[in-house]
Amino acid sequence: MLKGKVAIVTGGTRGIGLEIVRTFKENNAEVILFGSKKESVEKAINMLKEEGHIVKGYYPNLSNYEEIEKIIKEINNIYGHIDILVNNAGISANKKIEETSSQEFESIMNLNVNAIFNMTKAVVPYMKKQKDGVILNTSSMVSIYGQPSGVGYPASKFAVNGLTKSLARELAPNNIRVNAVAPGITNTDMVASLPKEMIEPLIKTIPLGRIGEPKDIANAFLFLASNMASYITGVVLSVDGAARS
Ligand code: NAD
């Protein structure tokens, strides 16, 4: 479904992002994964190599626009085009507001929102030149319903939806589609790090009766990245088993 496409996936070293990388490779894309550290990037590249998937990796500071701009230029020089950007890197939060420092709030916004701005700003000039591109953002079901703690996380994901819908309108004349996927609770390290008392009652309320697997989410990204979604832009696609928390 992605033959000949070049895709960049942030937060591609584990969890949902790693599964997106794997799924895109299974569909014949060239994939470049971004992670936060050299070691985790190398680990993911080696794991994928053992599965028969060759990918390239970088670990830029996603808050640093100049650093990103340089890497995006390098990727474009190597591959000649950049067709798909998946802004997936993200961190969550679960503390009550009185226990959350303003620095903690800022660091969530910095990765979950500002990094999307930086990555998108760096990639758009290449996509505009091609008159073709797909930008996909990882939102969350909390971007629709909020959550009863860790306010920075849902606030950041509401912003992701705002970026998605607004950029879809801004970039549509350039044939660049911008969509988001809003996963429900998904079986990754992010969920493993949250308290059981928070997660277990939520899983019980999911009508499909189970937690999401990274592949459930990656398949939605594959569809939106592919030409099968050629008339879809500005959408936040819920992939959550009808969970309504
Ligand atoms: P994860 O913790 O398993 O992976 C997070 C990824 O983000 C990693 O690849 C990591 O390298 C990257 N990352 C973390 N901090 C970074 C930083 N400072 N700079 C650059 N990269 C950094 O999480 P996941 O569950 O796979 O989450 C991926 C995305 O899915 C996130 O945006 C998250 O908000 C969203 N999401 C997850 C769930 C869930 O239940 N797991 C639900 C809804 C949305």
Tab-separated table of C-alpha atoms and ligand atoms in Angstrom:
chain	number	residue	atom	x	y	z
A	1	MET	CA	0.000	0.000	0.000
A	2	LEU	CA	2.986	2.383	0.431
A	3	LYS	CA	5.327	1.262	-2.353
A	4	GLY	CA	7.777	4.023	-3.285
A	5	LYS	CA	6.821	6.228	-0.330
A	6	VAL	CA	9.311	7.687	2.159
A	7	ALA	CA	7.957	7.987	5.701
A	8	ILE	CA	9.331	9.549	8.888
A	9	VAL	CA	7.914	8.288	12.192
A	10	THR	CA	8.715	10.088	15.472
A	11	GLY	CA	8.607	8.007	18.640
A	12	GLY	CA	9.326	5.031	16.401
A	13	THR	CA	11.450	3.048	18.840
A	14	ARG	CA	8.707	1.268	20.769
A	15	GLY	CA	4.967	0.923	21.328
A	16	ILE	CA	2.596	2.363	18.750
A	17	GLY	CA	5.371	4.107	16.780
A	18	LEU	CA	7.453	0.938	16.406
A	19	GLU	CA	4.378	-0.902	15.132
A	20	ILE	CA	3.693	1.902	12.632
A	21	VAL	CA	7.291	1.560	11.383
A	22	ARG	CA	6.882	-2.230	11.068
A	23	THR	CA	3.505	-1.936	9.311
A	24	PHE	CA	4.793	0.685	6.851
A	25	LYS	CA	7.814	-1.529	6.089
A	26	GLU	CA	5.505	-4.537	5.536
A	27	ASN	CA	3.782	-2.314	2.960
A	28	ASN	CA	7.014	-1.486	1.138
A	29	ALA	CA	7.697	2.073	2.353
A	30	GLU	CA	11.175	3.418	3.108
A	31	VAL	CA	10.999	4.342	6.803
A	32	ILE	CA	13.135	6.630	8.934
A	33	LEU	CA	12.439	6.364	12.653
A	34	PHE	CA	13.118	9.065	15.223
A	35	GLY	CA	13.642	8.328	18.918
A	36	SER	CA	14.816	10.202	21.970
A	37	LYS	CA	18.153	8.372	22.554
A	38	LYS	CA	20.950	6.798	20.513
A	39	GLU	CA	20.630	3.470	22.407
A	40	SER	CA	16.861	3.097	21.907
A	41	VAL	CA	17.141	4.038	18.226
A	42	GLU	CA	19.920	1.461	17.676
A	43	LYS	CA	17.956	-1.184	19.591
A	44	ALA	CA	14.865	-0.628	17.418
A	45	ILE	CA	16.899	-0.616	14.186
A	46	ASN	CA	18.573	-3.911	15.157
A	47	MET	CA	15.286	-5.535	16.193
A	48	LEU	CA	13.679	-4.554	12.884
A	49	LYS	CA	16.769	-5.780	10.975
A	50	GLU	CA	16.332	-9.220	12.550
A	51	GLU	CA	12.760	-9.191	11.213
A	52	GLY	CA	14.090	-8.340	7.734
A	53	HIS	CA	13.258	-4.617	7.792
A	54	ILE	CA	16.042	-2.121	7.063
A	55	VAL	CA	15.334	1.327	8.482
A	56	LYS	CA	17.371	4.453	9.183
A	57	GLY	CA	17.194	6.276	12.521
A	58	TYR	CA	17.873	9.649	14.144
A	59	TYR	CA	17.542	11.034	17.667
A	60	PRO	CA	17.137	14.799	17.338
A	61	ASN	CA	15.918	17.087	20.082
A	62	LEU	CA	12.374	17.646	18.813
A	63	SER	CA	12.274	21.023	20.599
A	64	ASN	CA	15.135	22.310	18.475
A	65	TYR	CA	13.820	23.472	15.111
A	66	GLU	CA	17.276	24.110	13.592
A	67	GLU	CA	18.414	20.564	14.434
A	68	ILE	CA	15.272	19.070	12.893
A	69	GLU	CA	15.508	21.242	9.777
A	70	LYS	CA	19.064	19.967	9.165
A	71	ILE	CA	18.049	16.307	9.505
A	72	ILE	CA	14.989	16.700	7.285
A	73	LYS	CA	17.211	18.287	4.615
A	74	GLU	CA	19.618	15.339	4.926
A	75	ILE	CA	16.756	12.821	4.584
A	76	ASN	CA	15.434	14.620	1.509
A	77	ASN	CA	18.938	14.599	-0.014
A	78	ILE	CA	19.239	10.835	0.574
A	79	TYR	CA	15.794	9.749	-0.645
A	80	GLY	CA	14.858	12.616	-2.980
A	81	HIS	CA	11.402	13.036	-1.441
A	82	ILE	CA	9.499	12.866	1.854
A	83	ASP	CA	5.936	11.634	1.444
A	84	ILE	CA	4.640	10.800	4.915
A	85	LEU	CA	5.310	12.338	8.327
A	86	VAL	CA	3.934	10.600	11.419
A	87	ASN	CA	4.131	12.800	14.522
A	88	ASN	CA	3.744	10.083	17.123
A	89	ALA	CA	6.234	10.809	19.954
A	90	GLY	CA	4.401	11.670	23.142
A	91	ILE	CA	4.405	11.500	26.924
A	92	SER	CA	1.449	11.266	29.282
A	93	ALA	CA	0.678	12.521	32.775
A	94	ASN	CA	-1.552	11.420	35.612
A	95	LYS	CA	-0.928	13.739	38.593
A	96	LYS	CA	-3.551	16.042	40.102
A	97	ILE	CA	-3.115	19.728	39.227
A	98	GLU	CA	-1.816	20.733	42.690
A	99	GLU	CA	0.959	18.118	42.382
A	100	THR	CA	1.942	19.145	38.839
A	101	SER	CA	4.715	21.718	38.437
A	102	SER	CA	4.543	24.274	35.648
A	103	GLN	CA	7.773	22.717	34.267
A	104	GLU	CA	6.043	19.318	34.024
A	105	PHE	CA	3.090	20.920	32.231
A	106	GLU	CA	5.475	22.689	29.839
A	107	SER	CA	7.476	19.553	29.064
A	108	ILE	CA	4.296	17.721	28.011
A	109	MET	CA	3.289	20.602	25.747
A	110	ASN	CA	6.811	20.773	24.418
A	111	LEU	CA	6.883	17.188	23.157
A	112	ASN	CA	3.198	16.563	22.424
A	113	VAL	CA	2.505	19.885	20.686
A	114	ASN	CA	5.617	21.987	19.927
A	115	ALA	CA	7.477	19.005	18.430
A	116	ILE	CA	4.607	18.446	15.990
A	117	PHE	CA	4.825	22.106	14.996
A	118	ASN	CA	8.613	21.862	14.486
A	119	MET	CA	8.520	18.598	12.505
A	120	THR	CA	5.634	19.751	10.333
A	121	LYS	CA	7.182	23.167	9.636
A	122	ALA	CA	10.418	21.466	8.543
A	123	VAL	CA	8.738	18.929	6.234
A	124	VAL	CA	6.052	21.082	4.607
A	125	PRO	CA	8.361	22.971	2.167
A	126	TYR	CA	9.411	19.614	0.603
A	127	MET	CA	5.824	18.357	0.428
A	128	LYS	CA	4.692	21.667	-1.097
A	129	LYS	CA	7.337	21.359	-3.811
A	130	GLN	CA	6.128	17.816	-4.558
A	131	LYS	CA	2.487	18.963	-4.369
A	132	ASP	CA	1.914	15.770	-2.442
A	133	GLY	CA	2.193	14.664	1.177
A	134	VAL	CA	0.543	13.091	4.179
A	135	ILE	CA	0.942	14.284	7.762
A	136	LEU	CA	-0.475	12.095	10.523
A	137	ASN	CA	-0.577	12.952	14.219
A	138	THR	CA	-1.126	10.671	17.186
A	139	SER	CA	-3.906	12.125	19.268
A	140	SER	CA	-5.804	10.211	21.958
A	141	MET	CA	-9.331	9.438	23.060
A	142	VAL	CA	-8.687	11.911	25.910
A	143	SER	CA	-8.658	14.639	23.234
A	144	ILE	CA	-12.401	14.164	22.997
A	145	TYR	CA	-13.437	13.497	26.591
A	146	GLY	CA	-10.623	14.902	28.754
A	147	GLN	CA	-9.456	12.855	31.741
A	148	PRO	CA	-9.821	13.304	35.500
A	149	SER	CA	-6.082	13.854	36.225
A	150	GLY	CA	-2.857	14.791	34.428
A	151	VAL	CA	-4.514	17.761	32.711
A	152	GLY	CA	-1.463	18.546	30.549
A	153	TYR	CA	-1.945	15.324	28.611
A	154	PRO	CA	-5.531	15.845	27.422
A	155	ALA	CA	-4.841	19.562	26.933
A	156	SER	CA	-1.924	18.670	24.637
A	157	LYS	CA	-4.060	16.215	22.668
A	158	PHE	CA	-6.861	18.777	22.215
A	159	ALA	CA	-4.090	20.953	20.717
A	160	VAL	CA	-3.035	18.068	18.442
A	161	ASN	CA	-6.593	17.952	17.075
A	162	GLY	CA	-6.498	21.728	16.564
A	163	LEU	CA	-3.210	21.500	14.660
A	164	THR	CA	-4.614	18.639	12.575
A	165	LYS	CA	-7.862	20.304	11.558
A	166	SER	CA	-6.294	23.724	10.926
A	167	LEU	CA	-3.284	22.461	8.964
A	168	ALA	CA	-5.595	20.212	6.922
A	169	ARG	CA	-7.374	23.360	5.735
A	170	GLU	CA	-4.168	25.365	5.267
A	171	LEU	CA	-2.324	22.667	3.311
A	172	ALA	CA	-5.178	21.130	1.276
A	173	PRO	CA	-4.514	23.456	-1.720
A	174	ASN	CA	-1.016	21.909	-1.860
A	175	ASN	CA	-2.429	18.371	-1.941
A	176	ILE	CA	-1.096	17.687	1.564
A	177	ARG	CA	-3.517	15.721	3.728
A	178	VAL	CA	-3.390	16.075	7.528
A	179	ASN	CA	-5.202	13.625	9.788
A	180	ALA	CA	-4.932	12.250	13.313
A	181	VAL	CA	-5.559	8.889	14.924
A	182	ALA	CA	-7.035	8.937	18.437
A	183	PRO	CA	-6.160	5.626	20.102
A	184	GLY	CA	-7.958	4.321	23.131
A	185	ILE	CA	-6.028	2.485	25.848
A	186	THR	CA	-3.291	0.612	24.000
A	187	ASN	CA	-0.969	-2.100	25.212
A	188	THR	CA	2.376	-0.204	25.372
A	189	ASP	CA	4.974	0.926	27.972
A	190	MET	CA	3.013	4.174	28.369
A	191	VAL	CA	0.044	2.271	29.785
A	192	ALA	CA	2.271	-0.117	31.774
A	193	SER	CA	3.652	2.971	33.570
A	194	LEU	CA	0.214	4.112	34.771
A	195	PRO	CA	-1.295	2.855	38.055
A	196	LYS	CA	-3.384	-0.341	37.749
A	197	GLU	CA	-6.215	1.341	39.732
A	198	MET	CA	-6.445	3.905	36.917
A	199	ILE	CA	-6.302	1.505	33.953
A	200	GLU	CA	-8.265	-1.611	35.009
A	201	PRO	CA	-11.627	0.116	35.584
A	202	LEU	CA	-11.230	1.850	32.217
A	203	ILE	CA	-10.646	-1.430	30.354
A	204	LYS	CA	-13.869	-2.823	31.895
A	205	THR	CA	-15.850	-0.011	30.232
A	206	ILE	CA	-14.612	-0.726	26.675
A	207	PRO	CA	-17.543	-2.107	24.642
A	208	LEU	CA	-15.268	-4.281	22.479
A	209	GLY	CA	-14.116	-5.847	25.751
A	210	ARG	CA	-10.346	-5.543	25.373
A	211	ILE	CA	-7.392	-3.165	25.384
A	212	GLY	CA	-6.126	-2.021	21.954
A	213	GLU	CA	-2.989	-3.593	20.515
A	214	PRO	CA	-0.353	-1.466	18.722
A	215	LYS	CA	-1.263	-3.242	15.446
A	216	ASP	CA	-4.901	-2.045	15.756
A	217	ILE	CA	-3.599	1.513	15.814
A	218	ALA	CA	-0.858	1.049	13.181
A	219	ASN	CA	-3.430	-0.282	10.701
A	220	ALA	CA	-5.397	2.973	10.985
A	221	PHE	CA	-2.203	4.923	10.258
A	222	LEU	CA	-1.541	2.688	7.250
A	223	PHE	CA	-4.997	3.382	5.831
A	224	LEU	CA	-4.713	7.156	6.341
A	225	ALA	CA	-1.173	7.207	4.882
A	226	SER	CA	-2.234	5.293	1.785
A	227	ASN	CA	-3.961	6.467	-1.383
A	228	MET	CA	-7.085	4.672	-0.147
A	229	ALA	CA	-7.607	7.762	2.046
A	230	SER	CA	-6.961	10.223	-0.804
A	231	TYR	CA	-10.143	12.237	-0.096
A	232	ILE	CA	-9.806	12.232	3.706
A	233	THR	CA	-8.243	15.211	5.457
A	234	GLY	CA	-8.834	17.054	8.742
A	235	VAL	CA	-10.171	13.955	10.456
A	236	VAL	CA	-9.471	12.640	13.973
A	237	LEU	CA	-10.092	8.910	13.632
A	238	SER	CA	-11.012	7.179	16.912
A	239	VAL	CA	-9.526	3.687	17.240
A	240	ASP	CA	-10.707	2.797	20.720
A	241	GLY	CA	-13.175	-0.107	20.741
A	242	ALA	CA	-15.929	2.493	21.340
A	243	ALA	CA	-14.356	3.422	24.699
A	244	ARG	CA	-15.843	6.617	26.047
A	245	SER	CA	-13.977	7.541	29.203
B	1	NAD	P1	5.621	4.715	24.483
B	1	NAD	O1	5.980	5.368	25.785
B	1	NAD	O2	5.674	3.237	24.365
B	1	NAD	O3	6.508	5.345	23.301
B	1	NAD	C1	6.724	6.720	23.234
B	1	NAD	C2	7.654	7.052	22.096
B	1	NAD	O4	7.908	8.457	22.165
B	1	NAD	C3	8.989	6.350	22.178
B	1	NAD	O5	9.375	5.891	20.905
B	1	NAD	C4	9.961	7.428	22.641
B	1	NAD	O6	11.245	7.334	22.051
B	1	NAD	C5	9.292	8.695	22.148
B	1	NAD	N1	9.649	9.788	23.052
B	1	NAD	C6	9.368	9.902	24.374
B	1	NAD	N2	9.918	11.028	24.872
B	1	NAD	C7	10.575	11.619	23.838
B	1	NAD	C8	11.327	12.820	23.685
B	1	NAD	N3	11.537	13.639	24.709
B	1	NAD	N4	11.844	13.119	22.460
B	1	NAD	C9	11.622	12.320	21.405
B	1	NAD	N5	10.908	11.174	21.470
B	1	NAD	C10	10.394	10.848	22.670
B	1	NAD	O7	4.195	5.285	24.159
B	1	NAD	P2	3.019	4.810	23.171
B	1	NAD	O8	1.939	4.291	24.009
B	1	NAD	O9	3.544	4.008	22.036
B	1	NAD	O10	2.561	6.260	22.675
B	1	NAD	C11	2.781	6.734	21.375
B	1	NAD	C12	1.780	7.843	21.113
B	1	NAD	O11	0.462	7.318	21.281
B	1	NAD	C13	1.883	9.033	22.067
B	1	NAD	O12	1.687	10.235	21.358
B	1	NAD	C14	0.730	8.798	23.027
B	1	NAD	O13	0.258	9.989	23.608
B	1	NAD	C15	-0.292	8.169	22.111
B	1	NAD	N6	-1.340	7.386	22.781
B	1	NAD	C16	-1.036	6.267	23.487
B	1	NAD	C17	-2.073	5.560	24.099
B	1	NAD	C18	-1.819	4.323	24.891
B	1	NAD	O14	-2.774	3.866	25.573
B	1	NAD	N7	-0.646	3.723	24.854
B	1	NAD	C19	-3.397	5.999	23.977
B	1	NAD	C20	-3.650	7.145	23.248
B	1	NAD	C21	-2.618	7.832	22.635
